[in-house]
Amino acid sequence: MVLRGSEDYINASHIRTSVGREECTYIASQGPMPHTTHHFWQMVVEQGVTIIVMATQDIEAGKVKCHRYWPDSLHTSMNVNDK
């Protein structure tokens, strides 16, 4: 998926499926790495994402699988605009 206003790209795909009579749309992507966290959040904002579901742990068998892209608490801010 190409992000607006830049030549940046994030590995993500749109998925459309019918559930009963309703058509649902999703975006599937890998968890971001430290240097792509800002792209991940840019995609979330641009696409109007309202729910994020993480289907794996950020660390598995002692190996980092995904950069932590959420704050430590509700009262902690995050800077995701670093490039």
Coordinates of N, CA and C in Angstrom, one line a residue:
M1 N 0.9 -1.2 0.0 CA 0.0 0.0 0.0 C 0.9 1.2 0.0
V2 N 0.7 2.1 -1.0 CA 1.4 3.4 -1.0 C 0.8 4.4 -0.1
L3 N 1.6 5.1 0.7 CA 1.1 6.1 1.6 C 1.0 7.4 0.9
R4 N 0.0 8.2 1.3 CA -0.2 9.6 0.7 C 1.0 10.5 1.0
G5 N 1.2 11.4 0.0 CA 2.2 12.5 0.2 C 3.6 12.0 0.3
S6 N 3.9 10.8 -0.1 CA 5.3 10.3 0.0 C 5.5 9.2 -1.0
E7 N 6.7 8.7 -1.1 CA 7.0 7.6 -1.9 C 7.1 6.3 -1.0
D8 N 6.6 6.5 0.3 CA 6.7 5.4 1.3 C 5.7 4.4 1.0
Y9 N 6.0 3.1 1.3 CA 5.2 2.0 1.1 C 5.1 1.1 2.4
I10 N 4.0 0.5 2.6 CA 3.9 -0.4 3.8 C 3.3 -1.7 3.2
N11 N 3.8 -2.8 3.7 CA 3.3 -4.1 3.3 C 2.0 -4.4 3.9
A12 N 0.9 -4.1 3.2 CA -0.4 -4.3 3.7 C -1.4 -4.5 2.6
S13 N -2.4 -5.3 2.8 CA -3.4 -5.6 1.8 C -4.8 -5.4 2.3
H14 N -5.7 -4.9 1.4 CA -7.1 -4.7 1.7 C -7.7 -6.1 1.5
I15 N -8.7 -6.4 2.4 CA -9.4 -7.7 2.3 C -10.9 -7.3 2.4
R16 N -11.7 -7.8 1.4 CA -13.1 -7.6 1.4 C -13.8 -8.9 1.5
T17 N -14.8 -9.1 2.3 CA -15.5 -10.3 2.5 C -16.9 -10.1 2.9
S18 N -17.8 -11.0 2.5 CA -19.2 -10.9 2.9 C -19.4 -11.7 4.2
V19 N -20.1 -11.1 5.1 CA -20.6 -11.8 6.3 C -22.1 -11.6 6.3
G20 N -22.8 -12.7 6.0 CA -24.2 -12.6 5.8 C -24.5 -11.6 4.6
R21 N -25.3 -10.6 4.9 CA -25.6 -9.6 3.8 C -24.7 -8.4 3.9
E22 N -23.8 -8.4 4.8 CA -22.9 -7.2 5.0 C -21.6 -7.5 4.4
E23 N -21.0 -6.5 3.7 CA -19.6 -6.6 3.2 C -18.7 -5.9 4.2
C24 N -17.7 -6.7 4.6 CA -16.7 -6.2 5.6 C -15.4 -5.9 4.9
T25 N -14.7 -4.9 5.4 CA -13.4 -4.6 4.8 C -12.3 -4.6 5.9
Y26 N -11.2 -5.2 5.6 CA -10.1 -5.3 6.6 C -8.8 -4.9 5.9
I27 N -7.8 -4.6 6.7 CA -6.5 -4.4 6.2 C -5.6 -5.4 7.0
A28 N -4.9 -6.2 6.2 CA -3.9 -7.2 6.9 C -2.5 -6.6 6.6
S29 N -1.7 -6.6 7.7 CA -0.3 -6.2 7.6 C 0.5 -6.9 8.6
Q30 N 1.8 -6.8 8.4 CA 2.7 -7.3 9.4 C 2.9 -6.3 10.5
G31 N 3.3 -6.7 11.6 CA 3.6 -5.7 12.7 C 4.8 -4.9 12.2
P32 N 4.8 -3.6 12.6 CA 5.9 -2.8 12.1 C 7.2 -3.0 12.8
M33 N 8.3 -2.7 12.2 CA 9.6 -2.7 12.7 C 9.9 -1.3 13.3
P34 N 10.9 -1.1 14.1 CA 11.2 0.3 14.7 C 11.2 1.4 13.6
H35 N 11.8 1.1 12.5 CA 11.9 2.2 11.4 C 10.7 2.3 10.6
T36 N 9.6 1.5 10.8 CA 8.4 1.6 10.0 C 7.2 1.9 10.8
T37 N 7.4 2.1 12.1 CA 6.2 2.4 13.0 C 5.4 3.6 12.5
H38 N 6.2 4.7 12.1 CA 5.5 5.9 11.6 C 4.7 5.6 10.4
H39 N 5.1 4.7 9.5 CA 4.4 4.3 8.3 C 3.1 3.6 8.7
F40 N 3.2 2.7 9.7 CA 2.1 1.9 10.2 C 1.0 2.9 10.7
W41 N 1.3 3.9 11.5 CA 0.4 4.8 12.1 C -0.2 5.7 11.0
Q42 N 0.7 6.1 10.0 CA 0.2 6.9 8.9 C -0.9 6.1 8.1
M43 N -0.7 4.8 7.9 CA -1.7 4.0 7.2 C -3.0 3.9 8.1
V44 N -2.9 3.8 9.4 CA -4.0 3.7 10.2 C -4.9 5.0 10.1
V45 N -4.2 6.1 10.1 CA -4.9 7.4 10.0 C -5.5 7.6 8.6
E46 N -4.7 7.4 7.6 CA -5.2 7.6 6.2 C -6.3 6.7 5.8
Q47 N -6.3 5.4 6.3 CA -7.4 4.5 6.0 C -8.6 4.5 6.9
G48 N -8.5 5.3 8.0 CA -9.6 5.5 8.9 C -9.9 4.2 9.7
V49 N -8.8 3.5 10.1 CA -8.8 2.3 10.8 C -9.4 2.6 12.2
T50 N -10.3 1.9 12.7 CA -10.9 2.1 14.1 C -10.6 1.0 15.0
I51 N -10.2 -0.2 14.6 CA -9.9 -1.3 15.4 C -8.6 -1.9 14.9
I52 N -7.6 -2.2 15.8 CA -6.4 -2.9 15.5 C -6.4 -4.2 16.2
V53 N -6.2 -5.3 15.6 CA -6.1 -6.6 16.2 C -4.8 -7.2 15.9
M54 N -4.1 -7.6 17.0 CA -2.7 -8.2 16.8 C -2.9 -9.7 17.1
A55 N -2.6 -10.5 16.2 CA -2.9 -11.9 16.3 C -1.7 -12.7 16.7
T56 N -0.6 -12.1 17.2 CA 0.6 -12.7 17.7 C 1.1 -11.9 18.9
Q57 N 2.1 -12.5 19.5 CA 2.8 -11.8 20.6 C 3.9 -11.0 20.0
D58 N 4.3 -9.9 20.6 CA 5.4 -9.1 20.1 C 6.8 -9.8 20.3
I59 N 6.8 -10.7 21.3 CA 8.0 -11.5 21.5 C 7.6 -13.0 21.6
E60 N 8.2 -13.8 20.8 CA 7.9 -15.3 20.8 C 9.2 -16.0 21.0
A61 N 9.3 -16.9 21.9 CA 10.5 -17.7 22.2 C 11.7 -16.9 22.3
G62 N 11.6 -15.7 22.9 CA 12.7 -14.8 23.2 C 13.1 -14.0 22.0
K63 N 12.4 -14.1 20.9 CA 12.8 -13.3 19.6 C 11.7 -12.3 19.4
V64 N 12.2 -11.0 19.1 CA 11.3 -9.9 18.8 C 10.6 -10.2 17.5
K65 N 9.3 -10.2 17.4 CA 8.6 -10.5 16.2 C 8.0 -9.2 15.6
C66 N 7.8 -8.2 16.5 CA 7.1 -7.0 16.1 C 7.5 -5.9 17.1
H67 N 7.8 -4.7 16.5 CA 8.1 -3.5 17.4 C 6.9 -3.1 18.2
R68 N 7.1 -2.7 19.4 CA 6.0 -2.3 20.2 C 5.5 -1.0 19.7
Y69 N 4.3 -1.0 19.0 CA 3.8 0.2 18.4 C 2.6 0.9 19.2
W70 N 2.5 0.5 20.4 CA 1.5 1.1 21.3 C 2.2 1.7 22.6
P71 N 1.6 2.6 23.2 CA 2.2 3.2 24.4 C 2.1 2.2 25.6
D72 N 2.9 2.5 26.6 CA 3.0 1.7 27.8 C 1.7 1.8 28.6
S73 N 1.0 2.9 28.6 CA -0.2 3.1 29.3 C -1.1 4.2 28.6
L74 N -2.3 4.3 29.1 CA -3.2 5.3 28.5 C -2.7 6.7 28.7
H75 N -1.9 6.9 29.7 CA -1.4 8.3 30.0 C 0.0 8.5 29.5
T76 N 0.5 7.6 28.7 CA 1.9 7.8 28.1 C 1.7 8.1 26.6
S77 N 2.4 9.2 26.2 CA 2.3 9.6 24.8 C 3.5 8.9 24.0
M78 N 3.3 8.8 22.7 CA 4.3 8.2 21.8 C 4.5 9.1 20.7
N79 N 5.8 9.2 20.3 CA 6.2 10.0 19.1 C 6.3 9.0 18.0
V80 N 5.5 9.0 17.0 CA 5.5 8.0 15.9 C 5.9 8.7 14.6
N81 N 6.4 9.9 14.7 CA 6.8 10.7 13.5 C 8.3 10.7 13.2
D82 N 9.0 9.9 14.0 CA 10.5 9.8 13.8 C 10.7 9.0 12.5
K83 N 11.7 9.5 11.7 CA 12.0 8.8 10.4 C 13.5 8.5 10.5

